[in-house]
mmCIF file with all atom_site columns, C-alpha atoms in Angstrom:
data_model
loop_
_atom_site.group_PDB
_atom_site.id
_atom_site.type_symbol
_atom_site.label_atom_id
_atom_site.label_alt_id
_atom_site.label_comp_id
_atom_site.label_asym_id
_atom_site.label_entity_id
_atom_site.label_seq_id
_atom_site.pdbx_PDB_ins_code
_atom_site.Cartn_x
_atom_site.Cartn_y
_atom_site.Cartn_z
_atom_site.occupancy
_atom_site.B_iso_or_equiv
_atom_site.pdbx_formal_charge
_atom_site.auth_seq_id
_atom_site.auth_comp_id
_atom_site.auth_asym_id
_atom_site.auth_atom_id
_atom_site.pdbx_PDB_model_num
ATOM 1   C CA . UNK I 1 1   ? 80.608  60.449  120.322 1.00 51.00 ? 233 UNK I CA 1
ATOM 2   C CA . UNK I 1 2   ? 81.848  63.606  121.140 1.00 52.00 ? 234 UNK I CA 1
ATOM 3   C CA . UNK I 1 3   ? 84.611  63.587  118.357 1.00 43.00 ? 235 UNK I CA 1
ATOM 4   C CA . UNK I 1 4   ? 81.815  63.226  116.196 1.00 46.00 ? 236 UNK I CA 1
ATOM 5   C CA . UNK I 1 5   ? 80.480  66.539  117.690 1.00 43.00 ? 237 UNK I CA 1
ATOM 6   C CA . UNK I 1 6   ? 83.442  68.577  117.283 1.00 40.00 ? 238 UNK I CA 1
ATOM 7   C CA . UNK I 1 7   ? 84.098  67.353  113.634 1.00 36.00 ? 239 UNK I CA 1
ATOM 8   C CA . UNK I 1 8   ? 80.209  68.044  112.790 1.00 39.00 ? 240 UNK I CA 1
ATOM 9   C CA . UNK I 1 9   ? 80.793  71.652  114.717 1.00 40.00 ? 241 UNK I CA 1
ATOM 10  C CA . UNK I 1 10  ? 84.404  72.037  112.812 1.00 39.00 ? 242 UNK I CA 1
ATOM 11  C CA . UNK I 1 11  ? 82.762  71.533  109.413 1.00 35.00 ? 243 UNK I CA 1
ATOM 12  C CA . UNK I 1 12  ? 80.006  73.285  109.875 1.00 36.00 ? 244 UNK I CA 1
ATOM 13  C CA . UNK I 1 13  ? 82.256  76.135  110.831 1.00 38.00 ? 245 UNK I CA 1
ATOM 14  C CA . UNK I 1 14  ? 84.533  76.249  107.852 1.00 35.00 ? 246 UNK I CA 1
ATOM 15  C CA . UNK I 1 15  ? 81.415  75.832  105.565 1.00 36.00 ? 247 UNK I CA 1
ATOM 16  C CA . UNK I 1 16  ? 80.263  78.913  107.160 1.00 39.00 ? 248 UNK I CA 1
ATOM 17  C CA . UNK I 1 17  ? 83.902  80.880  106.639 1.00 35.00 ? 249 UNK I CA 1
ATOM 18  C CA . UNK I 1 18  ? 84.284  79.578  103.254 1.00 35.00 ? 250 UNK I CA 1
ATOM 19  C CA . UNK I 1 19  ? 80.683  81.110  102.117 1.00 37.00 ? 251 UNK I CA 1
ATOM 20  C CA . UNK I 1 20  ? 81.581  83.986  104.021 1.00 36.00 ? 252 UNK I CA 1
ATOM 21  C CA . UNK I 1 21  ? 84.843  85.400  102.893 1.00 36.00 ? 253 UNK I CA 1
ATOM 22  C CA . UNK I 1 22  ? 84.980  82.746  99.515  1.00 37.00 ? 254 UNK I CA 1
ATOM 23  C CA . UNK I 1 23  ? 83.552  85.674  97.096  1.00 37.00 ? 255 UNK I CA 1
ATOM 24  C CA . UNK I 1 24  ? 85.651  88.397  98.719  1.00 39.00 ? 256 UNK I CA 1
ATOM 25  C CA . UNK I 1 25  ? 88.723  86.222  98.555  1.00 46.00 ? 257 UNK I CA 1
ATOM 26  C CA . UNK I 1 26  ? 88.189  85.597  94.790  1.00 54.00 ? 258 UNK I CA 1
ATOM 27  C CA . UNK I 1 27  ? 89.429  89.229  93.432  1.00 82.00 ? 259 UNK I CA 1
ATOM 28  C CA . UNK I 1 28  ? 87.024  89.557  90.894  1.00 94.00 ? 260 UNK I CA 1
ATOM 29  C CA . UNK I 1 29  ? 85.160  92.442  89.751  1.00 96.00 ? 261 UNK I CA 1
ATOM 30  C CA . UNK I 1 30  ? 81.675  92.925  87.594  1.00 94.00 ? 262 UNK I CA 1
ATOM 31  C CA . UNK I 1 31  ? 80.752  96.085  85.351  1.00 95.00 ? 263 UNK I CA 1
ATOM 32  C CA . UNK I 1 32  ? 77.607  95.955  83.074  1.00 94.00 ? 264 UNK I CA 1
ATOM 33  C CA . UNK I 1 33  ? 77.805  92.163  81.918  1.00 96.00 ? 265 UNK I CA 1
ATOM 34  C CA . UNK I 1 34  ? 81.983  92.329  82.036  1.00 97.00 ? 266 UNK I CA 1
ATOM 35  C CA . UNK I 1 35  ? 83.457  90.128  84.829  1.00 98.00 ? 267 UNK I CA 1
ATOM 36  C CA . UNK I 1 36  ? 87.243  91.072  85.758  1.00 98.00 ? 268 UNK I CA 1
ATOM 37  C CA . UNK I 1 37  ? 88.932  88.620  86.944  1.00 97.00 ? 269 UNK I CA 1
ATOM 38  C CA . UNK I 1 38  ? 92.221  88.585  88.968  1.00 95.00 ? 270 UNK I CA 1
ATOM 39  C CA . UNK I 1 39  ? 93.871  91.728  87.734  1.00 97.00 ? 271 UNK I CA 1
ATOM 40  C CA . UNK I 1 40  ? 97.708  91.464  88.972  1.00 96.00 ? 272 UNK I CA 1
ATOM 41  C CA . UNK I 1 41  ? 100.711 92.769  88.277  1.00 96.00 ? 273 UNK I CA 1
ATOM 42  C CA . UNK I 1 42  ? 104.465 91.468  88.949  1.00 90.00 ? 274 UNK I CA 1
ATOM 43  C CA . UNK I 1 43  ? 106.856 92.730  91.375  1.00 87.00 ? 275 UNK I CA 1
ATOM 44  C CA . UNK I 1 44  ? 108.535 95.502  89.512  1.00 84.00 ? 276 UNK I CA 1
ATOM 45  C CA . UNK I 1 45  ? 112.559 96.167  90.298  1.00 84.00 ? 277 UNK I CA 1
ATOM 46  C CA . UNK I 1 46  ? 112.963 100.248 91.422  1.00 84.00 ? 278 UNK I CA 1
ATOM 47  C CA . UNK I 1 47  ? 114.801 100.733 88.418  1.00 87.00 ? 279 UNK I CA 1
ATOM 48  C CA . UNK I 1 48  ? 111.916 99.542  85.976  1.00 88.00 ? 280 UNK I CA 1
ATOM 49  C CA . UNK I 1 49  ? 110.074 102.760 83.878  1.00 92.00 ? 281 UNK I CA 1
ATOM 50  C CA . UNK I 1 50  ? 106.895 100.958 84.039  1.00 92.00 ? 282 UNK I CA 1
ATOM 51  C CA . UNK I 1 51  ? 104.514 97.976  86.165  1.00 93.00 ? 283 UNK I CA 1
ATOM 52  C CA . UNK I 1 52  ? 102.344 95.199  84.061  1.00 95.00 ? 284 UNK I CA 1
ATOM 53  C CA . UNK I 1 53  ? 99.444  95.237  85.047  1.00 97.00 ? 285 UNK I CA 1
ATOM 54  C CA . UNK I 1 54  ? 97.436  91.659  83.560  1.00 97.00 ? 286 UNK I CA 1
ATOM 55  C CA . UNK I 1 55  ? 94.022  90.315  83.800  1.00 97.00 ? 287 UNK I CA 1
ATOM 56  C CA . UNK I 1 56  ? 90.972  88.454  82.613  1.00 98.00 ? 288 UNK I CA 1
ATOM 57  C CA . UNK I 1 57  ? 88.023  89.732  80.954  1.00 98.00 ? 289 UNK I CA 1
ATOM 58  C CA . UNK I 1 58  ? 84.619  87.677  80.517  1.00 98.00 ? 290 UNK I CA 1
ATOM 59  C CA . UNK I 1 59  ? 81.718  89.502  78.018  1.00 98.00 ? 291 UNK I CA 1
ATOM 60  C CA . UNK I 1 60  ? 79.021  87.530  79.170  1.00 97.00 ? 292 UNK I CA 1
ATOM 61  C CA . UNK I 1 61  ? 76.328  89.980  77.558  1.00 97.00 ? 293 UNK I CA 1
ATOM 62  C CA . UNK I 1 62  ? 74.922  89.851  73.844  1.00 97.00 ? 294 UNK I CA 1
ATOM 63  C CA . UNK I 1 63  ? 76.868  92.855  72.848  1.00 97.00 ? 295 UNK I CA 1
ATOM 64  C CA . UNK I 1 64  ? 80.753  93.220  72.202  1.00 98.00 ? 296 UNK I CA 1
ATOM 65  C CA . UNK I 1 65  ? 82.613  96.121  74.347  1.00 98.00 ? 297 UNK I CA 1
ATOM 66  C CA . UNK I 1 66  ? 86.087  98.027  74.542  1.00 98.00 ? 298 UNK I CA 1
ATOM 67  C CA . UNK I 1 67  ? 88.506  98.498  77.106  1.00 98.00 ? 299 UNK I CA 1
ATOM 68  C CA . UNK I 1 68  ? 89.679  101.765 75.952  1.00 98.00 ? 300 UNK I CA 1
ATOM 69  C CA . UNK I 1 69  ? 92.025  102.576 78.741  1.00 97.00 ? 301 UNK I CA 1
ATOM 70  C CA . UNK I 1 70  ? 92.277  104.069 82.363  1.00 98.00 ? 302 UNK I CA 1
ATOM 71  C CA . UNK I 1 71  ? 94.251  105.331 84.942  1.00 98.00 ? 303 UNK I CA 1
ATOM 72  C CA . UNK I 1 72  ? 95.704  104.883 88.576  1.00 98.00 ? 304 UNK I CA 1
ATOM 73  C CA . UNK I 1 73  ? 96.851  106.858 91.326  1.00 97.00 ? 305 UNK I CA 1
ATOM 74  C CA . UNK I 1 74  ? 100.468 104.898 91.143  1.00 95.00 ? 306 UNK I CA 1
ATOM 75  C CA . UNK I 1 75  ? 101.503 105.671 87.817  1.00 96.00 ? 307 UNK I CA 1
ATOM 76  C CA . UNK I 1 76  ? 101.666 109.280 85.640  1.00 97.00 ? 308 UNK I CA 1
ATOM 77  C CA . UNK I 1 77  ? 100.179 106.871 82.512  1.00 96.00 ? 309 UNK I CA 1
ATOM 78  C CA . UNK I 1 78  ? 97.615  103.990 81.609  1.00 97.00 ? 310 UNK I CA 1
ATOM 79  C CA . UNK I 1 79  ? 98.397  102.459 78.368  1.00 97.00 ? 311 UNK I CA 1
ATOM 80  C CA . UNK I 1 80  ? 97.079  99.004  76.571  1.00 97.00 ? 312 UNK I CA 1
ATOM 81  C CA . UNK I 1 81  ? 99.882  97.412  74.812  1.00 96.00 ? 313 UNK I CA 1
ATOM 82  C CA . UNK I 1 82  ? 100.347 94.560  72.653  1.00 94.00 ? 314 UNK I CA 1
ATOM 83  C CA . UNK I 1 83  ? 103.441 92.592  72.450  1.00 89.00 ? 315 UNK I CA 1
ATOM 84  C CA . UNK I 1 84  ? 104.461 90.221  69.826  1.00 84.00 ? 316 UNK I CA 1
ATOM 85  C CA . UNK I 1 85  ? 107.481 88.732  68.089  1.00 83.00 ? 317 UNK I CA 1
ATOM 86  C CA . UNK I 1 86  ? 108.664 90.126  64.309  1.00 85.00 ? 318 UNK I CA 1
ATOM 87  C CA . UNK I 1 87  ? 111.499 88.290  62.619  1.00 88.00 ? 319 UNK I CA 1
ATOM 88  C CA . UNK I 1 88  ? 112.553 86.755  65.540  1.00 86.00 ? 320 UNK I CA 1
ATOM 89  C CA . UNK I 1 89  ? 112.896 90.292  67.779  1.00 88.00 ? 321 UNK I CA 1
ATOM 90  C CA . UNK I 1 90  ? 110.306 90.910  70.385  1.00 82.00 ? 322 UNK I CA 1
ATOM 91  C CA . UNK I 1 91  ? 108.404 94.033  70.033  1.00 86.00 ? 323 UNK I CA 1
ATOM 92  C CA . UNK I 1 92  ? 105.718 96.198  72.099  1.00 89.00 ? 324 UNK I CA 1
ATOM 93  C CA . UNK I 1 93  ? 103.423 98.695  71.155  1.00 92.00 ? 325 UNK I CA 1
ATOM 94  C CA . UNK I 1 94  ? 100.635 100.921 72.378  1.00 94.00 ? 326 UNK I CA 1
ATOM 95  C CA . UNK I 1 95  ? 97.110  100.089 71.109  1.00 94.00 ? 327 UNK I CA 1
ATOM 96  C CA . UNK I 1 96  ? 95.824  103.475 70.641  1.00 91.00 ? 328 UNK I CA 1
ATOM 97  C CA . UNK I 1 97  ? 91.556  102.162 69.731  1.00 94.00 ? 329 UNK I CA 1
ATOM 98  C CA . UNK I 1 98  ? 91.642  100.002 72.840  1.00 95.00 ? 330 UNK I CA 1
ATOM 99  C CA . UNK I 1 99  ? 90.994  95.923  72.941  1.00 97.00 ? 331 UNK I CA 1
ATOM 100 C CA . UNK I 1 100 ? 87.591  94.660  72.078  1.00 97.00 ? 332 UNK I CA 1
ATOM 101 C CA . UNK I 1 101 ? 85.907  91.898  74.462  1.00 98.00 ? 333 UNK I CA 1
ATOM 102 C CA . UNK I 1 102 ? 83.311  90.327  72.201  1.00 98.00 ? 334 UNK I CA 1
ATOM 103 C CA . UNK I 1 103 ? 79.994  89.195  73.053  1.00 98.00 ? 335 UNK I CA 1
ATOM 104 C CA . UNK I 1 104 ? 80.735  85.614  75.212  1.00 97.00 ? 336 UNK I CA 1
ATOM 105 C CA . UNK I 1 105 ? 84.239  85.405  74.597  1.00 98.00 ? 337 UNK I CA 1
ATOM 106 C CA . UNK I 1 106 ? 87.203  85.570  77.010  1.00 98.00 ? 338 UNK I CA 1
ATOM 107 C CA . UNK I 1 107 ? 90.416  87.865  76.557  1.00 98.00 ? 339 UNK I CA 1
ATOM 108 C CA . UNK I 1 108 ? 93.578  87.673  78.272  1.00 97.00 ? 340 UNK I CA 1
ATOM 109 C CA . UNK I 1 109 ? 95.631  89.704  79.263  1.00 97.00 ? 341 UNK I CA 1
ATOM 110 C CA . UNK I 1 110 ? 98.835  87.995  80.310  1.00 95.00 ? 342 UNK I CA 1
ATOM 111 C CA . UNK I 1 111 ? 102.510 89.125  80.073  1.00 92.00 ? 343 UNK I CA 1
ATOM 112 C CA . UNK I 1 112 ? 103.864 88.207  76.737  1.00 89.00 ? 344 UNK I CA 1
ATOM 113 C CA . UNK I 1 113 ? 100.843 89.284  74.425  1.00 93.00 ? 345 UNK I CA 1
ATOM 114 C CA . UNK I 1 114 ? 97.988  92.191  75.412  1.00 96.00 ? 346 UNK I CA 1
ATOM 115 C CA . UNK I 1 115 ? 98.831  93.705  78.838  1.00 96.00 ? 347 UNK I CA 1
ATOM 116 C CA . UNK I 1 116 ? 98.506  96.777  80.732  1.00 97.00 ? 348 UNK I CA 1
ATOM 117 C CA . UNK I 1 117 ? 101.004 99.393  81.075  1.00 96.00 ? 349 UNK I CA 1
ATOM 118 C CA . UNK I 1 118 ? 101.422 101.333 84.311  1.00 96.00 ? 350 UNK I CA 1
ATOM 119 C CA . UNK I 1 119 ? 104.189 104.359 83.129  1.00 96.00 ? 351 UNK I CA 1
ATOM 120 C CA . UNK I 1 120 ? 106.144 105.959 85.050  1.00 94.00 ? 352 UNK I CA 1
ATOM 121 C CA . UNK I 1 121 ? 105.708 104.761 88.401  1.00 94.00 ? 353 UNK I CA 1
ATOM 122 C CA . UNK I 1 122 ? 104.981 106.992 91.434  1.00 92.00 ? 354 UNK I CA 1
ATOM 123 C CA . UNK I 1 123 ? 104.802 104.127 93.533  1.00 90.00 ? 355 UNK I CA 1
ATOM 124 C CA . UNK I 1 124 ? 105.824 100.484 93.767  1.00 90.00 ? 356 UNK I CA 1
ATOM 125 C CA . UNK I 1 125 ? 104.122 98.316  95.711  1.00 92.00 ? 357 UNK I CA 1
ATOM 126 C CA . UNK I 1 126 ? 105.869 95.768  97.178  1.00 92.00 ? 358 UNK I CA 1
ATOM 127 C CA . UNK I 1 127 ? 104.566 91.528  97.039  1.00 93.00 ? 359 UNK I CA 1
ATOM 128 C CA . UNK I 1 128 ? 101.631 90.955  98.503  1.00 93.00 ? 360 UNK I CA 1
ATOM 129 C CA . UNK I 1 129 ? 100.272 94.735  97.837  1.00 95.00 ? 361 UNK I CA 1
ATOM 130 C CA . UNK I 1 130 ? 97.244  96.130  96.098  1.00 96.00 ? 362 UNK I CA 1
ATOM 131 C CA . UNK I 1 131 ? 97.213  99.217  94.486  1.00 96.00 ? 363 UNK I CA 1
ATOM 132 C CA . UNK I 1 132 ? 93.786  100.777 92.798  1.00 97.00 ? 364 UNK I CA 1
ATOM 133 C CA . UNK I 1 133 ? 93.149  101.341 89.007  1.00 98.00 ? 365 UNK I CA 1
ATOM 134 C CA . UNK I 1 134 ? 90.033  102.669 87.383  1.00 98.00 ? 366 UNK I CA 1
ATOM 135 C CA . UNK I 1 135 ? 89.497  100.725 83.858  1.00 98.00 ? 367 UNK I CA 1
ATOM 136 C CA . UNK I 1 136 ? 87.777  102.028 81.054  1.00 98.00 ? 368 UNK I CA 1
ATOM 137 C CA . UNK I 1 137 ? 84.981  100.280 79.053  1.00 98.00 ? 369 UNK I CA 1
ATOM 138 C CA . UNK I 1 138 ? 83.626  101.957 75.780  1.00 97.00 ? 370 UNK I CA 1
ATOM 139 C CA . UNK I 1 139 ? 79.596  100.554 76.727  1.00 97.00 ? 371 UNK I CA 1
ATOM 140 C CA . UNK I 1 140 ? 79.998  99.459  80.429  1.00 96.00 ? 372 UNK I CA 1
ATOM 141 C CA . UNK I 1 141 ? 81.779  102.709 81.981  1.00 97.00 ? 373 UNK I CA 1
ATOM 142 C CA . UNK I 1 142 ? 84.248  102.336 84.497  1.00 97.00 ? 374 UNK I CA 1
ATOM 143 C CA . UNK I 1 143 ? 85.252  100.446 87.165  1.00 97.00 ? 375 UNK I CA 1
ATOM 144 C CA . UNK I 1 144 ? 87.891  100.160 90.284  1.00 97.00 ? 376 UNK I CA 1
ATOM 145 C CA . UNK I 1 145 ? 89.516  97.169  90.655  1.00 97.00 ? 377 UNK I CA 1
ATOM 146 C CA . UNK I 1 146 ? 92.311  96.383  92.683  1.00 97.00 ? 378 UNK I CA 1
ATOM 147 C CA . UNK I 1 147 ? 95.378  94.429  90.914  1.00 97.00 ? 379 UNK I CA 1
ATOM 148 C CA . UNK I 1 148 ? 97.644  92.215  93.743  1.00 96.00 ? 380 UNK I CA 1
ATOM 149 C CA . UNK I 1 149 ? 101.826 92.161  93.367  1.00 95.00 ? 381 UNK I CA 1
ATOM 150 C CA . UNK I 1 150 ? 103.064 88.948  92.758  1.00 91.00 ? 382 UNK I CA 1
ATOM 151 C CA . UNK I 1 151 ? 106.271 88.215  92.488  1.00 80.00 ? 383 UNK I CA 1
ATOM 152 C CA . UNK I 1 152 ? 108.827 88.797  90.288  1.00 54.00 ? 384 UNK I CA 1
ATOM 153 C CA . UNK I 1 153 ? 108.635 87.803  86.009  1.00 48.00 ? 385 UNK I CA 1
ATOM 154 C CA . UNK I 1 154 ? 109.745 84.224  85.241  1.00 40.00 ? 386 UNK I CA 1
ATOM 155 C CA . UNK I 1 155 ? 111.986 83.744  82.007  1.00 30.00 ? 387 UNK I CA 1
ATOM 156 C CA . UNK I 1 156 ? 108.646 83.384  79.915  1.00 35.00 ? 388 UNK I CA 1
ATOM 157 C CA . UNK I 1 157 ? 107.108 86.418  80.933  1.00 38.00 ? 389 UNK I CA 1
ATOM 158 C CA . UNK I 1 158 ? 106.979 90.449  79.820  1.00 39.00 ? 390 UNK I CA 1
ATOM 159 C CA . UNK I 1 159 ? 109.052 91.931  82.749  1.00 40.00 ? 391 UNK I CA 1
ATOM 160 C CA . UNK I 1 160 ? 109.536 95.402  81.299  1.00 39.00 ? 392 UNK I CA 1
ATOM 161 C CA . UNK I 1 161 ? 112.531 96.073  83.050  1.00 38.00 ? 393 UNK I CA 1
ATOM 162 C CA . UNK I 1 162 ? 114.486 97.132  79.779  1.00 37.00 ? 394 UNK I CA 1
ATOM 163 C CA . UNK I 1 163 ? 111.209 99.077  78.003  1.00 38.00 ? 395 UNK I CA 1
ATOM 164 C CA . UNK I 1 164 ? 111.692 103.142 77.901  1.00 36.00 ? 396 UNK I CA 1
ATOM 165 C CA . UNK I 1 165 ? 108.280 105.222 78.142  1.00 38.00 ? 397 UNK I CA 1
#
């Protein structure tokens, strides 16, 4: 009988952590009807001009929206890029008019295709680390999020190391 106690008093505890810290665990972020979810960005070596930064963003209003840009306190630039492969040769480039999140549709921004580009570092956090950025939405304003270091790029992902500001 009394195991049955403590297991009763044991799950009734870690319901009550899970609803407790669940949401705050989650890294997510809302602005207007645009849910952010999990912005991150890969270890980056000290020798790399610029950080990834990578994300997901969910338009679950009526109207499409923009991420413009934006900005953060550990790089001197904030720049959308696209990536994609020409002829065989991998290229990047900036996307000056911003990426639009339609109306109830998902984009992703993931190393390899659309990503984030922190430019010329200030600081580098190190795995495990978050580090504040302030994204820019055309109808929904802006919002601080807080992107997590994970470790280092795989051989399928956008590393940067080699990519000159």
């Amino acid at each position: 009988m009394q195991f049955q106690k403590t297991l009763a008093f044991g799950l009734v505890a870690l319901t009550c952590v899970t609803a407790t810290f669940g949401p705050a665990l989650s890294h997510d972020f809302t602005v207007g009807s645009l849910e952010i979810k999990h912005p991150w960005s890969l270890k980056a070596p000290v020798v790399a001009p610029v950080l990834g930064g990578y994300l997901t963003i969910v338009n679950t209003g009526t109207t499409d929206d923009r991420l413009l840009g934006g900005s953060s306190p550990v790089a001197e630039r904030f720049e959308i890029h696209v990536s994609s492969v020409v002829d065989g040769v991998a290229r990047m480039r900036p996307v000056k008019e911003g990426i639009t999140i339609s109306a109830g549709s998902t984009v992703k921004l993931e190393p390899g295709a659309a990503h984030i580009m922190f430019e010329k570092p200030t600081q580098r956090p190190a795995e495990g680390e978050k580090f504040k950025a302030t994204l820019q939405f055309q109808k929904a304003g802006a919002v601080e999020v807080e992107f997590v270091v994970q470790k280092g790029a795989t051989a399928n992902s956008d590393d940067h190391a080699g990519h000159t500001p």
